[in-house]
PDB file of C-alpha atoms in Angstrom:
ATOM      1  CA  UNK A   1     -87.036-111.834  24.504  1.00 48.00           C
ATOM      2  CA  UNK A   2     -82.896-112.651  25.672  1.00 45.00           C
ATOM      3  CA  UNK A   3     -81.943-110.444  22.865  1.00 47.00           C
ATOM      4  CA  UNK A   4     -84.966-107.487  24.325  1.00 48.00           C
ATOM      5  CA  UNK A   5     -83.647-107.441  27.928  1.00 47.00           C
ATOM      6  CA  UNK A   6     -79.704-107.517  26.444  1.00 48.00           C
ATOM      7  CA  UNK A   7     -80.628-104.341  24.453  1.00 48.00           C
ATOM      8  CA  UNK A   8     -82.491-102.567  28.073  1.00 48.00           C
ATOM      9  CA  UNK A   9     -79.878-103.060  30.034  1.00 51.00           C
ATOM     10  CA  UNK A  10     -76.840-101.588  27.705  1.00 52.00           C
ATOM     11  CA  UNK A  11     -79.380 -98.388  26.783  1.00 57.00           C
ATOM     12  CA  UNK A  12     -79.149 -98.444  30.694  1.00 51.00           C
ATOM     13  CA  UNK A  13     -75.556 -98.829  31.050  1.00 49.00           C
ATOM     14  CA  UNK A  14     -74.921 -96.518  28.170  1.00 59.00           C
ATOM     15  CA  UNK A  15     -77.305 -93.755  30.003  1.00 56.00           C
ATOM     16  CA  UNK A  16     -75.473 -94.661  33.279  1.00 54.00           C
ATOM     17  CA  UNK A  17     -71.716 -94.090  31.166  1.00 51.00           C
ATOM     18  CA  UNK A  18     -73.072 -90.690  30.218  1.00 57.00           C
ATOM     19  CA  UNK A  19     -74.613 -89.593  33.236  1.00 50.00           C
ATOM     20  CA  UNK A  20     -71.192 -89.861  35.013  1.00 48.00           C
ATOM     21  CA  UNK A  21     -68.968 -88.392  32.033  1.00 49.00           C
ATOM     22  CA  UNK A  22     -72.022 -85.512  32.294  1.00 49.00           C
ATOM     23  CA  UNK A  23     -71.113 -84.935  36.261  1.00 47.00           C
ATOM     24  CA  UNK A  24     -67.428 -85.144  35.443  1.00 47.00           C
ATOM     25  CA  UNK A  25     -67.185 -82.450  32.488  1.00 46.00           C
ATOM     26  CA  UNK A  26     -69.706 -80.354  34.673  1.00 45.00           C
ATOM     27  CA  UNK A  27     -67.525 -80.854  38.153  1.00 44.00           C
ATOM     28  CA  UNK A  28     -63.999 -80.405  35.628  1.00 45.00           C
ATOM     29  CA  UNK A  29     -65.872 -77.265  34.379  1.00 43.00           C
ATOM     30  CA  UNK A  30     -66.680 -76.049  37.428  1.00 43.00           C
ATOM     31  CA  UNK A  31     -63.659 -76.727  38.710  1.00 43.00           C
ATOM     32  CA  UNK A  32     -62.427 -74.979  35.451  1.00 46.00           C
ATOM     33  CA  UNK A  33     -64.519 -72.240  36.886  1.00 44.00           C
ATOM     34  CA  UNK A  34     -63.437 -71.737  40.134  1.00 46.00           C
ATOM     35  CA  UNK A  35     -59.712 -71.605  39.038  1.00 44.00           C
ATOM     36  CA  UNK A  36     -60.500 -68.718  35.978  1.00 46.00           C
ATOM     37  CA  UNK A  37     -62.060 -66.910  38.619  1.00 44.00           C
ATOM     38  CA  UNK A  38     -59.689 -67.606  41.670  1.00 47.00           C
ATOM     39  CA  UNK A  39     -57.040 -64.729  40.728  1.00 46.00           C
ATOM     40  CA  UNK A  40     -60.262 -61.900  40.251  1.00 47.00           C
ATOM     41  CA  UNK A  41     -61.307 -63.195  43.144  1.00 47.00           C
ATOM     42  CA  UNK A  42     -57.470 -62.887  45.147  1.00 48.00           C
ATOM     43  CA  UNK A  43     -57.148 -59.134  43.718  1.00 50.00           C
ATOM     44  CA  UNK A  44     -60.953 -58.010  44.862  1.00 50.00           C
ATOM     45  CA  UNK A  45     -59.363 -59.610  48.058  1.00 53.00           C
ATOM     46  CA  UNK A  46     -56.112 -57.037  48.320  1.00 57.00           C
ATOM     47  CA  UNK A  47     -57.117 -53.661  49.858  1.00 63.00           C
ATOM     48  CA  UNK A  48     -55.872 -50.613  47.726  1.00 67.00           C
ATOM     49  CA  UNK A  49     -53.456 -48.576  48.822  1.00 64.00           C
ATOM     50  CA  UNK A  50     -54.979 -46.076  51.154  1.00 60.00           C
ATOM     51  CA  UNK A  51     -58.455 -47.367  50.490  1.00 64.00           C
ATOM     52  CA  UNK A  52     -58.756 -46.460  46.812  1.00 67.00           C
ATOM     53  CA  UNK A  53     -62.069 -47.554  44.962  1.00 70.00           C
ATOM     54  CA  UNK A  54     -61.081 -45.691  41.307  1.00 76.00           C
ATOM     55  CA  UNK A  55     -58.606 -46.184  39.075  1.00 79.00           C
ATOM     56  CA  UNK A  56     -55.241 -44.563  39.094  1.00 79.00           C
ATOM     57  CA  UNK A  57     -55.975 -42.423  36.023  1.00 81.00           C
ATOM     58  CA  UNK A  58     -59.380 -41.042  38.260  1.00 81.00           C
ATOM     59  CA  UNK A  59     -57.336 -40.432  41.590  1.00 78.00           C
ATOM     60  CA  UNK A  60     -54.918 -38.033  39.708  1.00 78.00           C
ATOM     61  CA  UNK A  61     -58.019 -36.250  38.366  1.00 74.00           C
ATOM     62  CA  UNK A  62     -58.187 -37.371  34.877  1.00 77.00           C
ATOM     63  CA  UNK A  63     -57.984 -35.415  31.924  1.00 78.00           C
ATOM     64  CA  UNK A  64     -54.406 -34.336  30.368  1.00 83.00           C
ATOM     65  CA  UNK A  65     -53.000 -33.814  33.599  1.00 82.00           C
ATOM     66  CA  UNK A  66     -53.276 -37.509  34.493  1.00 84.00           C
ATOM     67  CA  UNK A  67     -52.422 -38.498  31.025  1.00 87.00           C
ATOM     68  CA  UNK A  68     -48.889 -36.852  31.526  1.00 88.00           C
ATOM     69  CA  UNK A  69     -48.470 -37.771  34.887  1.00 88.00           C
ATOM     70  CA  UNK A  70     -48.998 -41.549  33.329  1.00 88.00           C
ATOM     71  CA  UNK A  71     -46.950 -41.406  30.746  1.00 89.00           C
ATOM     72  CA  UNK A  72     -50.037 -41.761  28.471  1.00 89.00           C
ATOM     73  CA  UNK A  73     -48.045 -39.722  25.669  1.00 89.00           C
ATOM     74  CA  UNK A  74     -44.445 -40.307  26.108  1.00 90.00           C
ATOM     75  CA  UNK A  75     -43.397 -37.299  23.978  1.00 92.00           C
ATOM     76  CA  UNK A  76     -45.506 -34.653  25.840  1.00 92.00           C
ATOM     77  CA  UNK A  77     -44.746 -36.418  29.413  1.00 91.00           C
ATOM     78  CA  UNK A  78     -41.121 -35.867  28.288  1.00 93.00           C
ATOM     79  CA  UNK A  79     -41.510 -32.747  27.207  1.00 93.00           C
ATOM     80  CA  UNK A  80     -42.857 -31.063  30.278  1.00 92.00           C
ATOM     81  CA  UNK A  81     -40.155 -32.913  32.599  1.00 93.00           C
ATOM     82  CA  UNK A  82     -37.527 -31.810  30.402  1.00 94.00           C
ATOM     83  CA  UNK A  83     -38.905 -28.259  30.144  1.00 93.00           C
ATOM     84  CA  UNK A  84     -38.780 -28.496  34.289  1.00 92.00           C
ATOM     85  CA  UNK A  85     -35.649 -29.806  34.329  1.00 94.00           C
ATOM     86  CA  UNK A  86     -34.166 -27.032  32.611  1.00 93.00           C
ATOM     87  CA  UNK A  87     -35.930 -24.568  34.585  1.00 90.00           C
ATOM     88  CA  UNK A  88     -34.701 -26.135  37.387  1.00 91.00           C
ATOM     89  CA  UNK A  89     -31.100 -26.076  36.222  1.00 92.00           C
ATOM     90  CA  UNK A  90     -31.175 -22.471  34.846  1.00 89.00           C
ATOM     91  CA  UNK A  91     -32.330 -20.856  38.252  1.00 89.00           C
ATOM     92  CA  UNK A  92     -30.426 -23.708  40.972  1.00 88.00           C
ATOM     93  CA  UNK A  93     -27.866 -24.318  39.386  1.00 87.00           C
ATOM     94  CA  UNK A  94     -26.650 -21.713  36.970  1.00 87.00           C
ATOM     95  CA  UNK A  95     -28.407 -19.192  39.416  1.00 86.00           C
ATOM     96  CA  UNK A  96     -30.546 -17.240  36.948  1.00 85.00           C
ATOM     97  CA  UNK A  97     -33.427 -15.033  38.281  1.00 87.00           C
ATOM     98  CA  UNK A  98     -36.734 -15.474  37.477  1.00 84.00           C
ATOM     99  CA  UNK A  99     -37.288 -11.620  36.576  1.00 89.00           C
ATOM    100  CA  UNK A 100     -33.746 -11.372  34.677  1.00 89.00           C
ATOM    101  CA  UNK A 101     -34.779 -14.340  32.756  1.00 87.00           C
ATOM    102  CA  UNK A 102     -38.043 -13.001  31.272  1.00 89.00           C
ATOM    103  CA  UNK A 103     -36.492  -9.396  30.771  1.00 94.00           C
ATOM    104  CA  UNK A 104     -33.783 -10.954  28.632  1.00 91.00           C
ATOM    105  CA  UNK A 105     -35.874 -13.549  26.825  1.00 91.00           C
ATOM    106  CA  UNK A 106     -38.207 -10.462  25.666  1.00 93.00           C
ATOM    107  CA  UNK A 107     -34.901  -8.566  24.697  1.00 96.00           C
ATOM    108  CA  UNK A 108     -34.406 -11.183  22.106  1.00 95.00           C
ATOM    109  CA  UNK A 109     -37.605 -11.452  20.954  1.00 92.00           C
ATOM    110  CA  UNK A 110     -39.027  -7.965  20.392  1.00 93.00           C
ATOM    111  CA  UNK A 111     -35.387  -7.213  19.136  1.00 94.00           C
ATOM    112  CA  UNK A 112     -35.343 -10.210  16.304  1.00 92.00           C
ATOM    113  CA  UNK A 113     -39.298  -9.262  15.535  1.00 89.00           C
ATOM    114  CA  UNK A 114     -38.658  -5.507  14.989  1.00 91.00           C
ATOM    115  CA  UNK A 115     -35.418  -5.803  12.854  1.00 90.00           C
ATOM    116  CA  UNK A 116     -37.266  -8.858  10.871  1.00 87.00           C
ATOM    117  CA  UNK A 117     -40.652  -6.570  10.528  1.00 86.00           C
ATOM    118  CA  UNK A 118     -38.130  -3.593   9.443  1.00 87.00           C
ATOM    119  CA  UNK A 119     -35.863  -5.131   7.141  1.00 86.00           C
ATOM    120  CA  UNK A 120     -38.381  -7.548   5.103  1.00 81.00           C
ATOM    121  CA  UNK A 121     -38.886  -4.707   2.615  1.00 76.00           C
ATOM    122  CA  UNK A 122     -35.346  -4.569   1.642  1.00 80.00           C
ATOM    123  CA  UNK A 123     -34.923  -8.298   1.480  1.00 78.00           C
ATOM    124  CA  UNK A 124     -37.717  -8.687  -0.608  1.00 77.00           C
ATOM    125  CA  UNK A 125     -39.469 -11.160   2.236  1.00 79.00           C
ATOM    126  CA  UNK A 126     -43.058 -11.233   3.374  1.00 82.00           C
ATOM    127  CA  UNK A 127     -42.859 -10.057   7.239  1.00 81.00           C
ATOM    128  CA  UNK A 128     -42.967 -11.921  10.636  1.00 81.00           C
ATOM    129  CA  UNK A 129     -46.613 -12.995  10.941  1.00 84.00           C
ATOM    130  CA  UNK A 130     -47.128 -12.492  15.013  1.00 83.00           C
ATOM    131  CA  UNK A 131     -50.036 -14.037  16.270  1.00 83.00           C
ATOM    132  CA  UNK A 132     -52.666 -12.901  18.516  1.00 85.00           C
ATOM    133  CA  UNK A 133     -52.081 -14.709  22.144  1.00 83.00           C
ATOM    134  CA  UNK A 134     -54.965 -14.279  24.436  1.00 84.00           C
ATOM    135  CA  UNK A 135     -55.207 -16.429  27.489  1.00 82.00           C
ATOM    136  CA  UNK A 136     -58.834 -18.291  27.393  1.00 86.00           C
ATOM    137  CA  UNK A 137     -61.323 -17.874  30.369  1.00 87.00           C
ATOM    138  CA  UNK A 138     -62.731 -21.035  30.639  1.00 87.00           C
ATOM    139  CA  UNK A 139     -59.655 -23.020  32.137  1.00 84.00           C
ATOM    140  CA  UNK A 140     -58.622 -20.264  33.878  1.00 87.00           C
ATOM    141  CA  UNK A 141     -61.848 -20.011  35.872  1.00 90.00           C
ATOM    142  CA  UNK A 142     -61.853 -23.731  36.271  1.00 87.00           C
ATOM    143  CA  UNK A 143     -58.035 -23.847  37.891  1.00 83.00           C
ATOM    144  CA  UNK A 144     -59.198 -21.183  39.927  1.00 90.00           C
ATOM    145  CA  UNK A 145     -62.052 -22.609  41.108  1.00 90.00           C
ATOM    146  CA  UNK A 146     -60.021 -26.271  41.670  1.00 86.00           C
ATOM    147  CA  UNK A 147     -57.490 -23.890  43.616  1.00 88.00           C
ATOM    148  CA  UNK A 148     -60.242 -22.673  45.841  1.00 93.00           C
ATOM    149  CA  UNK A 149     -61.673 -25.796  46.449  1.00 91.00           C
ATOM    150  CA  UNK A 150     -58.751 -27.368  47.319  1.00 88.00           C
ATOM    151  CA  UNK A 151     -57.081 -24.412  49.795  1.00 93.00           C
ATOM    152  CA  UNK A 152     -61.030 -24.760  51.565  1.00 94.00           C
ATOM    153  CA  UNK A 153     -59.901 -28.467  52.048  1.00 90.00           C
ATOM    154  CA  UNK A 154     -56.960 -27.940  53.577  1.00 88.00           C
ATOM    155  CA  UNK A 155     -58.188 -25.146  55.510  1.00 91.00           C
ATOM    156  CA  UNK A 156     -61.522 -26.983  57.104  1.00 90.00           C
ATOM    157  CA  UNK A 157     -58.981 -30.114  57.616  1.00 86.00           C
ATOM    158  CA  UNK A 158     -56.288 -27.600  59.787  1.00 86.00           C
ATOM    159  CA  UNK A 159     -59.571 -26.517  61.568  1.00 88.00           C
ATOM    160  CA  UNK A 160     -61.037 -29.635  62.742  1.00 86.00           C
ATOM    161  CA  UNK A 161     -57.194 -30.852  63.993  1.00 85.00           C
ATOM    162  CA  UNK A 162     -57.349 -27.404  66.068  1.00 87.00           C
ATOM    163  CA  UNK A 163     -60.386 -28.044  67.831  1.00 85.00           C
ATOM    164  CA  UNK A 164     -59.048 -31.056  69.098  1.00 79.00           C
ATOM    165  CA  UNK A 165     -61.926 -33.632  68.229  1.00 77.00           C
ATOM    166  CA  UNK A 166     -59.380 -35.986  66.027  1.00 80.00           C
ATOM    167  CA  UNK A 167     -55.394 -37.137  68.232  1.00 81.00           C
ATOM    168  CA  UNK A 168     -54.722 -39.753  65.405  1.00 81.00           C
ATOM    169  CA  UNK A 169     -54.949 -36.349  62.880  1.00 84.00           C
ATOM    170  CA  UNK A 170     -53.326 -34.361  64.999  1.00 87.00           C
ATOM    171  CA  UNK A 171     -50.475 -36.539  64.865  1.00 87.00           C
ATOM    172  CA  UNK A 172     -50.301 -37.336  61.588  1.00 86.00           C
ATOM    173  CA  UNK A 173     -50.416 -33.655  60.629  1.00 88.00           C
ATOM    174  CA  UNK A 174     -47.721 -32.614  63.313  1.00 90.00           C
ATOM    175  CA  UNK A 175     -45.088 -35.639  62.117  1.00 90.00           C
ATOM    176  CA  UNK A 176     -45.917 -34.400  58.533  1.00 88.00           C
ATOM    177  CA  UNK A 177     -45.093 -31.228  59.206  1.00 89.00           C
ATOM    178  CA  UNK A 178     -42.190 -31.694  60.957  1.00 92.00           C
ATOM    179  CA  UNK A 179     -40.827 -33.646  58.139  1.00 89.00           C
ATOM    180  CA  UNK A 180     -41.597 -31.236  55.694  1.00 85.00           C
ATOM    181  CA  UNK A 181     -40.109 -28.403  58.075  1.00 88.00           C
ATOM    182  CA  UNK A 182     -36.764 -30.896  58.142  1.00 89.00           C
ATOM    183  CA  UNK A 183     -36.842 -31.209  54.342  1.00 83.00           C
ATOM    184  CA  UNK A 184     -36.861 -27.538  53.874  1.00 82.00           C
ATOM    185  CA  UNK A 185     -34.099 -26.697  55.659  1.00 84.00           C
ATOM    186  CA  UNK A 186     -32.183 -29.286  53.667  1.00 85.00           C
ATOM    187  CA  UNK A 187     -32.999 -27.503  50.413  1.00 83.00           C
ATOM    188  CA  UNK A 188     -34.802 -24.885  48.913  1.00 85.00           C
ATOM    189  CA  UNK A 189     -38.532 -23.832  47.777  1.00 85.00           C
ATOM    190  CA  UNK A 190     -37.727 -24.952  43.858  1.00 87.00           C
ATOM    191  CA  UNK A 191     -35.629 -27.680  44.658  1.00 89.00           C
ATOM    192  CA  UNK A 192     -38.449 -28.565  46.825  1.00 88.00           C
ATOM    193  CA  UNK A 193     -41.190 -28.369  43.867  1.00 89.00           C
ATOM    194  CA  UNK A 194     -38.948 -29.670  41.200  1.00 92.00           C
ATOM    195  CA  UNK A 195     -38.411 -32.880  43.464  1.00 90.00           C
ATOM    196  CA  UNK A 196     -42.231 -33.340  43.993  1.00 90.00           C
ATOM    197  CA  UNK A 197     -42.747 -32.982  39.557  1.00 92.00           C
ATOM    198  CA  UNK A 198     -40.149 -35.740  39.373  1.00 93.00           C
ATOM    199  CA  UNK A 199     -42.009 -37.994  42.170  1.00 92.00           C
ATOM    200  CA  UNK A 200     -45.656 -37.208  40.312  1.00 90.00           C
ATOM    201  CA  UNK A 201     -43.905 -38.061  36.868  1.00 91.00           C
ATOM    202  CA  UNK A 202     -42.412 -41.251  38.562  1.00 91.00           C
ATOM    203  CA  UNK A 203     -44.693 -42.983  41.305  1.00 90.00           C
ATOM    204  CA  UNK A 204     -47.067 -43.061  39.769  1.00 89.00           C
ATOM    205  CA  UNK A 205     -46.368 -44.676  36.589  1.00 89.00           C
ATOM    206  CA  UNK A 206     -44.651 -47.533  38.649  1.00 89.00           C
ATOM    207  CA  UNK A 207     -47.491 -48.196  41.183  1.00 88.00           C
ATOM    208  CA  UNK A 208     -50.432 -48.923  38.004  1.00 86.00           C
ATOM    209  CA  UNK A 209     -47.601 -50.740  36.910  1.00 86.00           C
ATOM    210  CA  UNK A 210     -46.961 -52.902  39.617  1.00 86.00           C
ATOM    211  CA  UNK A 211     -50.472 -52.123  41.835  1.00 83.00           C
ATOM    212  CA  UNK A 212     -51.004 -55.365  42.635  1.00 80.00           C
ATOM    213  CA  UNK A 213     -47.519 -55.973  44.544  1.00 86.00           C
ATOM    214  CA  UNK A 214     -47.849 -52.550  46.051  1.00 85.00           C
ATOM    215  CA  UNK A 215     -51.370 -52.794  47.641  1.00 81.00           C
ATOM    216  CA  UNK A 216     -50.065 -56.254  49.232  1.00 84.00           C
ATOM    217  CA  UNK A 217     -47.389 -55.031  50.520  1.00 86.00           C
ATOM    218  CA  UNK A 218     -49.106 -51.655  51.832  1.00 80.00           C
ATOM    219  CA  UNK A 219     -51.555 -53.899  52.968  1.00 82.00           C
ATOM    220  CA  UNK A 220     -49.026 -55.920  55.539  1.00 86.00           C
ATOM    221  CA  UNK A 221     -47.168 -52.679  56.351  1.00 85.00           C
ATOM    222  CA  UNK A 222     -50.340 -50.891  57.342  1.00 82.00           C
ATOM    223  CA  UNK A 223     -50.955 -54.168  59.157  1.00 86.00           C
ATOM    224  CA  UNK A 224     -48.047 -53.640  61.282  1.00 88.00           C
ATOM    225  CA  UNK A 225     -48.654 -50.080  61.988  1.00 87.00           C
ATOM    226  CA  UNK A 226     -52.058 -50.678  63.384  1.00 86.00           C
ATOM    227  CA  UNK A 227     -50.608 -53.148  65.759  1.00 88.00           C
ATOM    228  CA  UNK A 228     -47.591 -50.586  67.050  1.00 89.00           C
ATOM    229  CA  UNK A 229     -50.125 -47.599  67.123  1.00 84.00           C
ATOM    230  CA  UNK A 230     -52.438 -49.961  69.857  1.00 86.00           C
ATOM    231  CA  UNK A 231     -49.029 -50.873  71.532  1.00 86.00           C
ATOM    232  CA  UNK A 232     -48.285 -46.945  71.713  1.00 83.00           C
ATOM    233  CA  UNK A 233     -52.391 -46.183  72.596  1.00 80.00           C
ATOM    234  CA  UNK A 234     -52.195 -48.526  74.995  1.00 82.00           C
ATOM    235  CA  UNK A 235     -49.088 -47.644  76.684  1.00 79.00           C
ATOM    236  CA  UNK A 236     -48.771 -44.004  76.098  1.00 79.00           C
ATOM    237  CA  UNK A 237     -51.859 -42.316  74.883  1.00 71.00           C
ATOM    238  CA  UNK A 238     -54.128 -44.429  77.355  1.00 74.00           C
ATOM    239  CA  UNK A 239     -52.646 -42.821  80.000  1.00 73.00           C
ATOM    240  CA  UNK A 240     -52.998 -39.384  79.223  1.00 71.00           C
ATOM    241  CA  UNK A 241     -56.021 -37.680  81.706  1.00 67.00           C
ATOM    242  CA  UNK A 242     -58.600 -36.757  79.595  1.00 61.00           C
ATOM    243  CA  UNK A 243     -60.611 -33.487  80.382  1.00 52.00           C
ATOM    244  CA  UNK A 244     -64.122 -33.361  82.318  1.00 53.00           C
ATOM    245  CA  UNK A 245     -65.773 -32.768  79.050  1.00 47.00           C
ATOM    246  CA  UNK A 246     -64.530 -36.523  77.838  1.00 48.00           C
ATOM    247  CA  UNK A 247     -65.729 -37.814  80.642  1.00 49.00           C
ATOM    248  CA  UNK A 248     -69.302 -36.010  80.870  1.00 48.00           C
ATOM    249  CA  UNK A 249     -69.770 -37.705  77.274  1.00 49.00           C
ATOM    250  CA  UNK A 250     -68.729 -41.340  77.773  1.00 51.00           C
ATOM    251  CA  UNK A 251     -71.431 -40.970  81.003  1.00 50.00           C
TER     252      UNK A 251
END
């Protein structure tokens, strides 16, 4: 019977041992748990840059437009800045015209075609095979359309700031513009475009790169900008009469 109740109570003990080294791996797992999930959880907790929901790739439209502007393939990205950056150098800084440019280019061509076509059947050489180049309708129409779209935008955006329902937009749109109007006088249309490629071919690239870093830091520095605009509201724009109008509504 001694030897019965030794054997009950170490069954007990040994159920008692593994009921606590149980809790323990489940509390070290879930502790395990909590810390895998504790950096997800610190990036769903930084705001995006100017509240963005979608990826980079999705913001700049996808497609092959986003995929150069990415860097996605580093020999066509390359490509088309180095093809701007010699456009940009032939007509800034060498000064060539756009028109004399094309004229000349054509020149060359037509002139190296005909005497090739002409002189193949002396040389004893099959002729310049010139292909057919037809632009296609279907991404023509679509750019179009995109272009439409987006000049409605801008145009319904430049209405509603007129009408004077939105000061923060009216602001924002007037300080842009006056940038942009200080810019311009500092250099020229294509210098102008050429430095906005570079900047989509750049930015970009860095912020999916380093998004997380960004959005923080956007994140503190928008901070601070709310707090500056209510010290300006409050002693500026507070003060301003508002019309009858205003007034009739808030009644």
């Amino acid at each position: 019977m001694a030897e019965h109740h030794e054997k009950k109570e170490e069954s007990l003990l040994d159920k008692i041992a593994d009921k606590i080294h149980g809790g323990d791996g489940s509390s070290s797992s879930s502790s395990d748990s909590d810390h895998d999930a504790s950096p997800s959880s610190m990036k769903s907790k930084i705001k995006r840059l100017f509240g963005r929901e979608q990826p980079v790739h999705k913001v700049l439209g996808g497609g092959k437009p986003a995929d150069v502007f990415l860097w996605r393939n580093k020999k066509i990205s390359g490509g088309v800045l180095g093809g701007a950056t010699a456009a940009w150098v032939l007509f800034e800084l060498l000064e060539y015209h756009l028109l004399t440019l094309v004229c000349h280019a054509l020149i060359l061509a037509l002139a190296v075609l005909f005497l090739w076509s002409n002189a193949s059947a002396f040389i004893n050489k099959t002729p310049p095979r010139i292909p057919q180049v037809h632009l296609p309708e279907d991404p023509v129409l679509q750019f179009a359309a995109a272009l439409r779209n987006e000049i409605n935008r801008g145009l319904a955006t430049l209405r509603e700031v007129a009408s004077g329902r939105d000061l923060k937009k009216f602001l924002a749109i007037i300080a842009g513009l006056w940038v942009l109007s200080i810019v311009g006088s500092w250099c020229n249309f294509l210098t102008l475009f050429y430095i906005v490629f570079v900047l989509l071919h750049t930015v970009p690239v860095f912020y999916e790169k380093y998004e997380d870093k960004v959005d923080a830091l956007g994140e503190k520095a928008w901070i601070e900008i709310k707090k500056q605009w209510a010290v300006f509201d409050a002693k500026v724009l507070s003060k301003i009469p508002k019309g009858p109008l205003k007034d009739k509504k808030k009644a």
